[in-house]
Amino acid sequence: MKYRILIIDDEYNKRKKRYERIFSDQRHVFNVTATLKMNDIMYEAKRAHIALVDIMLKDDDTPLTLAGQNIVEFLNKQNPDLPIYLISGKWSKIEIETFFNYFLTKKIVGGANYTLLNNPVERGKVLFEIISQINNRQNHETLDLGKNDDLIIFHLSDFQFGGDWEGIGSNQREKYKNVILNILKSFPQNDDGSKIKPNLIIITGDIAQFGHPKEYGYAIESLEYLCEELSIAKSQRYIVPGNHDISYPLLCTHKIKYDTNKKRVTTNADDKFYTSFLLEPYKQFSQKFTGRNLWNVSFSLDEIKQKGAYYISNSFQNYGINIIGLSTVSNTALNSPDTPTLDTSCINDISEHLNIKFKSKPNNVNLFIMHHSPWKDLDNSLGKDGYLLLSEIQNSGNSIFLYGHRHKCISNLRPYTDNSKKNALYIVSPTPSLKKREPDSLRGFNIIKLKRNDDIVKKCEVEEYIYNGEEYESLKKKEYFISKEHGWVLK
């Protein structure tokens, strides 16, 4: 990974060698920019992974002030996710008090005394802190991608390992292997005959059939192989749960209780404590498959709130997209686990976060990943929760919704709400593996190309791959572009 470092220090030339010693570590690649020009700072803040800021800049009387502006607030306005690391010749009690609120809000993540940077042990500590803050706070992905290159997304859904798969094989494992091999054989190629390498793989729910740990064992074995063959790293994998990812074995366990007085098992237990475990097998799979805990808090939900059942990733924001993953699965409605829902507190948090992002990166496209449709008139959708979500985020940039559940292959446009003049783009992936039900599309997957200019998404090409009995073939290709007035428009 190449780390972008922004240094704001009015004595940089005098301290240059000390900075260079920090970033001379051979295990990492650093791109260091040092500047005091506000226009340059504005530009670099949107690209940097971390900013190193001298406490006393040119406006000597006031800490952290440059050109009459508070530099911490200025950087935060340009990029709310940018961690700030302070550099100072001394750390007095007065300074600590001055920065106390910044530390509380995590705008400032640490600091160092530059007089100690000649010491290799201290330099090692500072470098470790800086890289840790980048990885933990910012978590940007660095791709071999030019500013005008397509960002390619491999979109699948509804594998349902453990379900009734189509395919050749005497047992389940053989069927899984043959379907994955068939996907790889059919995968689109470059002009030189090599397989296209996706920048992202997105699976929009229903990894398992009954949420059983054994099913996730099959899933990790098959999907790891698929990703390895396509060179898709763990950091490039994003998933969300579907209704089939609720652990039905745990759900059944929750419905019974051992009565210690009567010495027998009773039914209709209603202990809300156990509801938090109904997505536990999915969580463990998610962490193993992606290499990280995507969700901002655990799925340990109480009987009312579903707060925390989402994540917002910063990893690809420098490539023109914000990734928002939503759990639309109600693991609190034990009698109707298929009912999709999204708590109001989640929607408010997402709206607030995207409003901040929109101010710093107004051209970024919001990429929503979910299992159910947010539009209430589509079958088994989020209903009023979806309507509220669409209402809240319609003015926070252009959006693409990726989902599954319907076992259909669809891409189309919809106004956010009945009163909205702007369109969102929604893309539905069918199952690549299950036997066809009567209303289903044929098996398949989507290849999505976000066409970019200067790291800004301008168009979206959706190519549908459908199984013809022997292989997955490209049957339909649509291209959409962004209109200032109407949002997404079909070309």
Coordinates of C-alpha atoms in Angstrom, one line a residue:
M1 CA 0.0 0.0 0.0
K2 CA 1.2 3.5 -0.8
Y3 CA 0.5 5.9 2.1
R4 CA -0.2 9.5 1.3
I5 CA 1.2 11.8 4.0
L6 CA 0.3 15.5 4.2
I7 CA 2.7 17.6 6.3
I8 CA 1.8 21.2 7.4
D9 CA 4.8 22.6 9.2
D10 CA 6.2 26.2 8.7
E11 CA 9.7 24.8 9.7
Y12 CA 9.6 21.8 7.4
N13 CA 12.8 22.7 5.6
K14 CA 14.7 22.8 8.9
R15 CA 13.1 19.5 10.1
K16 CA 13.0 17.8 6.7
K17 CA 15.7 15.2 7.5
R18 CA 13.8 14.1 10.6
Y19 CA 10.6 13.6 8.7
E20 CA 12.6 11.7 6.0
R21 CA 14.0 9.4 8.6
I22 CA 10.4 8.6 9.7
F23 CA 9.3 7.7 6.2
S24 CA 12.5 5.9 5.1
D25 CA 11.1 2.5 6.3
Q26 CA 11.7 0.0 3.5
R27 CA 8.6 -2.0 4.3
H28 CA 6.2 0.7 3.2
V29 CA 5.9 3.2 0.3
F30 CA 5.2 6.8 1.2
N31 CA 4.1 9.7 -0.9
V32 CA 4.8 12.8 1.2
T33 CA 3.5 16.3 0.4
A34 CA 4.6 19.3 2.5
T35 CA 2.8 22.6 2.0
L36 CA 1.5 25.8 3.7
K37 CA -0.6 27.0 0.8
M38 CA -4.3 26.7 1.6
N39 CA -5.3 25.7 -1.9
D40 CA -2.8 22.9 -1.9
I41 CA -3.9 21.8 1.6
M42 CA -7.5 21.8 0.4
Y43 CA -6.6 19.5 -2.5
E44 CA -4.2 17.2 -0.6
A45 CA -6.6 16.8 2.4
K46 CA -9.1 14.9 0.2
R47 CA -6.4 12.4 -1.0
A48 CA -4.2 12.1 2.1
H49 CA -4.3 9.2 4.5
I50 CA -3.1 11.3 7.4
A51 CA -2.0 14.9 8.1
L52 CA 1.0 15.7 10.3
V53 CA 0.4 19.2 11.6
D54 CA 2.9 21.5 13.5
I55 CA 1.1 23.0 16.5
M56 CA 2.6 26.5 16.2
L57 CA 2.4 27.6 12.6
K58 CA 2.9 31.1 11.1
D59 CA 0.3 32.7 13.3
D60 CA 2.5 32.4 16.3
D61 CA 0.1 33.6 18.9
T62 CA -2.6 31.1 18.3
P63 CA -1.9 27.3 18.1
L64 CA -3.1 25.4 15.0
T65 CA -3.9 28.6 13.1
L66 CA -2.8 29.2 9.5
A67 CA -3.8 32.1 7.3
G68 CA -6.3 33.1 10.0
Q69 CA -8.0 29.7 10.0
N70 CA -8.1 26.9 12.5
I71 CA -6.3 24.3 10.5
V72 CA -7.9 21.3 12.3
E73 CA -11.4 22.6 11.5
F74 CA -10.3 23.4 7.9
L75 CA -8.9 19.9 7.4
N76 CA -12.0 18.3 8.9
K77 CA -14.2 20.3 6.5
Q78 CA -12.3 19.0 3.5
N79 CA -12.2 15.4 4.7
P80 CA -14.1 14.4 7.9
D81 CA -12.3 11.1 7.9
L82 CA -8.8 12.4 7.8
P83 CA -6.8 11.6 11.0
I84 CA -4.6 14.4 12.3
Y85 CA -1.3 13.8 14.1
L86 CA 0.4 16.7 15.9
I87 CA 4.1 17.6 15.8
S88 CA 5.5 19.9 18.5
G89 CA 8.8 21.0 20.0
K90 CA 7.2 20.8 23.4
W91 CA 4.0 19.6 25.0
S92 CA 2.9 22.0 27.8
K93 CA -0.1 21.7 30.0
I94 CA -1.7 24.7 28.3
E95 CA -1.4 23.0 24.9
I96 CA -3.0 19.7 26.2
E97 CA -5.9 21.7 27.5
T98 CA -6.3 23.5 24.2
F99 CA -6.5 20.2 22.3
F100 CA -8.5 18.3 24.9
N101 CA -11.8 18.6 22.9
Y102 CA -10.1 17.6 19.7
F103 CA -8.8 14.4 21.3
L104 CA -12.3 13.7 22.6
T105 CA -13.8 14.0 19.1
K106 CA -10.9 12.0 17.7
K107 CA -10.1 14.7 15.2
I108 CA -6.6 14.5 16.6
V109 CA -5.4 11.0 17.0
G110 CA -1.9 11.4 18.5
G111 CA 1.3 13.5 18.5
A112 CA 5.0 13.5 18.8
N113 CA 7.9 15.7 20.0
Y114 CA 10.0 16.4 16.9
T115 CA 13.2 16.8 19.1
L116 CA 13.0 13.1 19.8
L117 CA 12.8 12.1 16.2
N118 CA 16.6 11.6 15.9
N119 CA 16.1 8.6 18.2
P120 CA 15.4 5.5 16.0
V121 CA 13.3 3.9 18.7
E122 CA 11.1 7.0 19.0
R123 CA 10.9 7.2 15.2
G124 CA 9.7 3.6 15.1
K125 CA 7.0 4.3 17.6
V126 CA 5.8 7.3 15.7
L127 CA 5.7 5.4 12.4
F128 CA 3.8 2.5 14.1
E129 CA 1.3 5.0 15.4
I130 CA 0.8 6.7 12.1
I131 CA 0.3 3.5 10.1
S132 CA -2.0 2.1 12.8
Q133 CA -4.2 5.2 12.7
I134 CA -4.3 5.1 8.9
N135 CA -5.3 1.4 8.9
N136 CA -7.8 1.7 11.8
R137 CA -9.3 5.1 11.1
Q138 CA -9.1 5.6 7.4
N139 CA -8.8 2.2 5.9
H140 CA -8.3 3.4 2.3
E141 CA -7.8 0.8 -0.4
T142 CA -5.0 1.5 -2.8
L143 CA -5.7 0.0 -6.2
D144 CA -3.6 -0.2 -9.4
L145 CA -6.2 2.1 -11.0
G146 CA -5.6 5.3 -13.0
K147 CA -7.9 8.3 -12.5
N148 CA -9.8 7.5 -15.7
D149 CA -9.9 3.7 -15.4
D150 CA -13.1 1.8 -14.9
L151 CA -13.9 0.5 -11.4
I152 CA -15.2 -3.0 -11.8
I153 CA -17.7 -4.7 -9.5
F154 CA -18.5 -8.4 -9.5
H155 CA -22.1 -8.6 -8.1
L156 CA -23.6 -11.9 -6.9
S157 CA -26.4 -12.8 -4.5
D158 CA -28.4 -15.7 -3.0
F159 CA -25.8 -18.6 -3.2
Q160 CA -27.7 -20.3 -0.4
F161 CA -25.1 -22.9 0.4
G162 CA -26.9 -26.0 1.7
G163 CA -29.9 -25.3 -0.6
D164 CA -31.1 -27.1 -3.7
W165 CA -28.3 -26.3 -6.1
E166 CA -28.4 -26.9 -9.9
G167 CA -25.2 -28.6 -11.1
I168 CA -23.4 -31.8 -11.7
G169 CA -22.0 -33.8 -8.8
S170 CA -22.7 -36.8 -6.6
N171 CA -22.6 -34.7 -3.4
Q172 CA -23.0 -31.1 -2.4
R173 CA -19.3 -30.3 -2.3
E174 CA -18.9 -31.4 -5.9
K175 CA -21.9 -29.3 -7.0
Y176 CA -20.4 -26.2 -5.3
K177 CA -17.0 -26.8 -7.0
N178 CA -18.5 -27.3 -10.4
V179 CA -20.7 -24.1 -10.2
I180 CA -17.7 -22.0 -9.1
L181 CA -15.5 -23.5 -11.9
N182 CA -18.3 -22.7 -14.4
I183 CA -18.4 -19.1 -13.2
L184 CA -14.7 -18.8 -13.7
K185 CA -14.8 -20.4 -17.1
S186 CA -17.5 -17.9 -18.2
F187 CA -15.8 -14.9 -16.6
P188 CA -15.3 -11.9 -19.1
Q189 CA -11.8 -11.5 -20.6
N190 CA -9.5 -8.8 -21.6
D191 CA -8.4 -8.4 -25.2
D192 CA -5.3 -10.5 -24.4
G193 CA -7.4 -13.4 -23.2
S194 CA -6.7 -12.9 -19.5
K195 CA -9.7 -12.7 -17.1
I196 CA -10.9 -9.3 -16.1
K197 CA -9.9 -8.6 -12.5
P198 CA -12.7 -7.0 -10.4
N199 CA -11.8 -4.3 -8.0
L200 CA -14.7 -5.3 -5.7
I201 CA -16.8 -8.4 -5.1
I202 CA -20.2 -7.7 -3.6
I203 CA -22.5 -10.5 -2.3
T204 CA -25.9 -9.1 -1.4
G205 CA -27.1 -11.7 1.1
D206 CA -28.3 -15.3 1.5
I207 CA -24.9 -16.9 1.8
A208 CA -26.4 -19.9 3.5
Q209 CA -29.7 -21.7 3.3
F210 CA -30.5 -22.1 7.0
G211 CA -27.7 -20.2 8.7
H212 CA -26.0 -23.4 9.7
P213 CA -22.3 -23.3 10.5
K214 CA -21.7 -26.2 8.2
E215 CA -23.2 -24.2 5.3
Y216 CA -20.8 -21.3 6.0
G217 CA -18.0 -23.8 6.0
Y218 CA -18.9 -24.8 2.4
A219 CA -19.2 -21.1 1.6
I220 CA -15.8 -20.1 2.8
E221 CA -14.2 -23.0 1.0
S222 CA -15.9 -22.1 -2.4
L223 CA -15.8 -18.3 -2.2
E224 CA -12.2 -18.1 -1.1
Y225 CA -11.3 -20.2 -4.1
L226 CA -13.3 -17.9 -6.4
C227 CA -11.7 -14.8 -5.0
E228 CA -8.2 -16.3 -5.2
E229 CA -8.6 -17.2 -8.8
L230 CA -9.8 -13.6 -9.6
S231 CA -7.1 -12.0 -7.3
I232 CA -9.7 -10.3 -5.1
A233 CA -8.1 -9.5 -1.8
K234 CA -10.1 -9.6 1.5
S235 CA -10.1 -5.8 1.6
Q236 CA -12.0 -5.8 -1.7
R237 CA -14.8 -8.1 -0.5
Y238 CA -18.2 -6.7 0.8
I239 CA -21.2 -8.7 2.0
V240 CA -24.5 -8.2 3.8
P241 CA -26.8 -10.8 5.4
G242 CA -30.1 -12.0 3.9
N243 CA -33.1 -13.6 5.5
H244 CA -31.7 -17.1 4.9
D245 CA -28.6 -16.1 6.9
I246 CA -30.6 -16.1 10.2
S247 CA -29.6 -19.3 12.0
Y248 CA -32.7 -21.4 12.0
P249 CA -31.1 -24.0 14.3
L250 CA -30.5 -21.2 16.8
L251 CA -33.9 -19.8 16.2
C252 CA -35.5 -23.2 17.0
T253 CA -33.3 -23.4 20.1
H254 CA -34.6 -20.0 21.2
K255 CA -38.2 -21.2 21.1
I256 CA -37.6 -23.8 23.9
K257 CA -36.6 -23.5 27.5
Y258 CA -35.6 -26.0 30.2
D259 CA -37.9 -25.7 33.3
T260 CA -35.7 -26.5 36.2
N261 CA -38.7 -26.9 38.6
K262 CA -40.6 -29.3 36.4
K263 CA -37.4 -30.9 35.1
R264 CA -38.6 -30.8 31.5
V265 CA -38.3 -28.8 28.3
T266 CA -41.0 -26.2 27.7
T267 CA -41.9 -24.3 24.6
N268 CA -42.6 -20.6 23.7
A269 CA -39.6 -19.2 25.6
D270 CA -39.4 -15.5 25.0
D271 CA -36.0 -14.5 26.3
K272 CA -34.8 -11.6 24.2
F273 CA -31.2 -12.3 25.2
Y274 CA -30.9 -15.1 22.6
T275 CA -32.0 -13.1 19.7
S276 CA -28.5 -11.5 19.5
F277 CA -27.1 -14.9 18.4
L278 CA -29.3 -15.5 15.4
L279 CA -26.7 -14.0 13.0
E280 CA -23.7 -15.2 14.9
P281 CA -22.7 -17.9 12.3
Y282 CA -23.0 -15.2 9.6
K283 CA -20.9 -12.8 11.6
Q284 CA -18.1 -15.3 11.9
F285 CA -18.2 -16.1 8.2
S286 CA -18.2 -12.4 7.4
Q287 CA -15.1 -11.7 9.5
K288 CA -13.3 -14.7 8.0
F289 CA -14.2 -13.9 4.4
T290 CA -13.5 -10.2 4.5
G291 CA -10.7 -10.2 7.1
R292 CA -12.4 -7.5 9.2
N293 CA -15.5 -6.8 11.3
L294 CA -17.5 -4.6 8.9
W295 CA -20.3 -3.7 11.3
N296 CA -19.9 -0.6 13.4
V297 CA -21.3 -2.5 16.5
S298 CA -22.3 -6.1 16.9
F299 CA -25.6 -7.6 15.9
S300 CA -26.5 -7.9 19.6
L301 CA -29.8 -6.1 19.1
D302 CA -32.5 -5.5 21.7
E303 CA -36.2 -6.1 21.1
I304 CA -36.7 -2.5 19.9
K305 CA -33.6 -1.1 18.3
Q306 CA -31.6 -2.3 15.3
K307 CA -29.0 0.4 15.7
G308 CA -25.7 -0.6 14.4
A309 CA -26.9 -3.0 11.7
Y310 CA -25.0 -1.1 9.0
Y311 CA -21.5 0.0 8.0
I312 CA -20.1 2.8 6.0
S313 CA -16.7 2.1 4.4
N314 CA -14.2 4.8 3.5
S315 CA -11.9 2.4 1.7
F316 CA -12.9 3.4 -1.9
Q317 CA -13.9 7.1 -1.4
N318 CA -10.8 8.2 -3.2
Y319 CA -12.1 6.3 -6.3
G320 CA -15.4 8.0 -6.4
I321 CA -17.7 5.8 -4.2
N322 CA -19.0 5.6 -0.7
I323 CA -19.9 2.0 0.3
I324 CA -22.9 1.6 2.7
G325 CA -23.8 -1.9 3.8
L326 CA -27.2 -2.5 5.4
S327 CA -28.6 -5.4 7.3
T328 CA -32.3 -5.5 6.4
V329 CA -32.8 -8.7 8.3
S330 CA -35.1 -8.6 11.3
N331 CA -33.6 -11.0 13.8
T332 CA -35.9 -9.6 16.5
A333 CA -39.2 -10.7 14.8
L334 CA -38.8 -14.4 15.8
N335 CA -42.2 -15.4 14.4
S336 CA -41.5 -13.8 11.0
P337 CA -37.7 -13.8 10.4
D338 CA -38.2 -13.1 6.7
T339 CA -39.7 -9.7 7.4
P340 CA -37.2 -7.0 6.3
T341 CA -36.7 -4.0 8.6
L342 CA -34.3 -1.1 9.3
D343 CA -34.5 0.9 12.5
T344 CA -35.0 4.7 12.3
S345 CA -31.9 5.3 14.3
C346 CA -29.8 3.5 11.6
I347 CA -31.4 5.7 8.9
N348 CA -30.7 8.9 10.9
D349 CA -27.0 7.9 11.4
I350 CA -26.5 7.0 7.8
S351 CA -28.2 10.3 6.6
E352 CA -26.0 12.4 9.0
H353 CA -22.8 10.6 7.9
L354 CA -23.6 10.9 4.1
N355 CA -24.4 14.6 4.5
I356 CA -20.9 15.2 5.9
K357 CA -19.4 13.2 3.1
F358 CA -21.4 15.1 0.5
K359 CA -19.9 18.4 1.7
S360 CA -16.3 17.1 1.3
K361 CA -16.8 14.9 -1.8
P362 CA -20.0 16.0 -3.5
N363 CA -19.3 14.0 -6.7
N364 CA -19.0 10.7 -4.9
V365 CA -21.6 8.0 -5.7
N366 CA -23.3 6.3 -2.7
L367 CA -23.2 2.5 -3.3
F368 CA -25.8 0.9 -1.1
I369 CA -25.5 -2.9 -0.5
M370 CA -28.5 -4.6 0.9
H371 CA -30.6 -7.8 0.5
H372 CA -34.1 -6.3 0.1
S373 CA -35.4 -3.5 -2.1
P374 CA -35.9 -0.1 -0.4
W375 CA -39.0 0.6 -2.7
K376 CA -42.2 -0.3 -1.0
D377 CA -44.1 -1.6 -4.0
L378 CA -41.6 -4.3 -4.8
D379 CA -42.2 -7.7 -3.4
N380 CA -41.1 -8.3 0.2
S381 CA -39.4 -4.9 0.4
L382 CA -38.4 -2.6 3.3
G383 CA -41.8 -0.8 3.0
K384 CA -42.0 2.4 5.2
D385 CA -38.4 1.9 6.4
G386 CA -37.2 2.0 2.8
Y387 CA -39.3 5.0 2.0
L388 CA -37.7 6.9 5.0
L389 CA -34.2 5.8 4.0
L390 CA -34.8 7.1 0.4
S391 CA -36.3 10.3 1.6
E392 CA -33.4 11.0 3.9
I393 CA -30.5 10.3 1.5
Q394 CA -31.9 11.6 -1.8
N395 CA -30.0 14.9 -1.4
S396 CA -26.7 13.5 -0.3
G397 CA -25.4 12.6 -3.8
N398 CA -26.3 10.1 -6.5
S399 CA -26.9 6.6 -5.4
I400 CA -26.8 3.0 -6.7
F401 CA -28.6 0.3 -4.9
L402 CA -27.3 -3.3 -5.2
Y403 CA -29.5 -6.0 -3.8
G404 CA -30.7 -9.6 -4.3
H405 CA -33.5 -11.7 -2.7
R406 CA -35.8 -11.8 -5.8
H407 CA -33.7 -14.3 -7.8
K408 CA -34.1 -12.0 -10.8
C409 CA -31.6 -10.1 -13.0
I410 CA -32.7 -6.5 -13.2
S411 CA -31.2 -3.0 -13.6
N412 CA -33.4 0.0 -13.9
L413 CA -34.1 3.5 -12.6
R414 CA -36.5 4.7 -9.9
P415 CA -37.2 8.1 -8.4
Y416 CA -36.2 8.1 -4.8
T417 CA -39.8 9.0 -3.7
D418 CA -43.0 9.9 -5.5
N419 CA -42.1 13.6 -5.3
S420 CA -38.5 13.3 -6.3
K421 CA -37.2 14.6 -9.6
K422 CA -34.0 12.6 -9.4
N423 CA -33.5 8.9 -10.2
A424 CA -31.6 6.3 -8.3
L425 CA -30.1 3.3 -10.1
Y426 CA -30.9 -0.1 -8.8
I427 CA -29.3 -3.4 -9.8
V428 CA -30.6 -6.8 -8.8
S429 CA -28.5 -10.0 -9.0
P430 CA -30.1 -13.4 -9.4
T431 CA -28.8 -16.6 -7.8
P432 CA -25.8 -18.1 -9.6
S433 CA -26.5 -21.5 -8.1
L434 CA -30.1 -22.5 -7.1
K435 CA -32.5 -24.5 -9.2
K436 CA -35.0 -22.2 -11.0
R437 CA -38.3 -21.5 -9.3
E438 CA -41.3 -20.6 -11.4
P439 CA -41.1 -16.8 -11.3
D440 CA -37.2 -16.6 -11.2
S441 CA -34.8 -15.4 -13.8
L442 CA -32.3 -17.9 -14.9
R443 CA -29.1 -18.3 -12.8
G444 CA -26.5 -15.6 -13.2
F445 CA -24.5 -12.6 -11.9
N446 CA -23.7 -9.0 -12.8
I447 CA -20.5 -7.3 -13.9
I448 CA -20.7 -3.6 -13.2
K449 CA -18.3 -1.0 -14.6
L450 CA -18.2 2.4 -13.0
K451 CA -16.7 4.6 -15.7
R452 CA -14.7 7.4 -14.2
N453 CA -13.1 10.6 -15.2
D454 CA -10.5 12.2 -12.9
D455 CA -11.6 9.7 -10.1
I456 CA -15.3 10.9 -10.5
V457 CA -17.9 8.3 -11.6
K458 CA -19.7 9.6 -14.7
K459 CA -21.3 6.4 -16.1
C460 CA -22.4 2.9 -15.0
E461 CA -22.4 -0.1 -17.3
V462 CA -24.3 -3.1 -16.2
E463 CA -23.7 -6.4 -18.0
E464 CA -25.9 -9.4 -17.1
Y465 CA -24.5 -12.9 -17.3
I466 CA -27.1 -15.7 -17.5
Y467 CA -26.6 -19.4 -17.5
N468 CA -27.6 -21.1 -20.8
G469 CA -27.3 -24.7 -19.7
E470 CA -23.5 -24.9 -20.4
E471 CA -22.0 -21.6 -19.3
Y472 CA -22.9 -18.1 -18.2
E473 CA -23.1 -15.8 -21.2
S474 CA -23.5 -12.0 -21.5
L475 CA -27.1 -11.5 -22.7
K476 CA -27.8 -7.8 -21.9
K477 CA -25.8 -4.7 -21.4
K478 CA -27.1 -1.3 -20.3
E479 CA -25.3 2.0 -19.7
Y480 CA -26.5 4.8 -17.5
F481 CA -25.0 8.2 -17.0
I482 CA -25.4 10.9 -14.3
S483 CA -27.4 14.0 -15.2
K484 CA -27.2 17.0 -13.0
E485 CA -30.9 17.6 -13.1
H486 CA -32.3 14.0 -13.1
G487 CA -29.6 11.9 -11.3
W488 CA -29.1 8.6 -13.2
V489 CA -30.4 8.4 -16.7
L490 CA -30.5 5.5 -19.2
K491 CA -28.2 6.2 -22.2

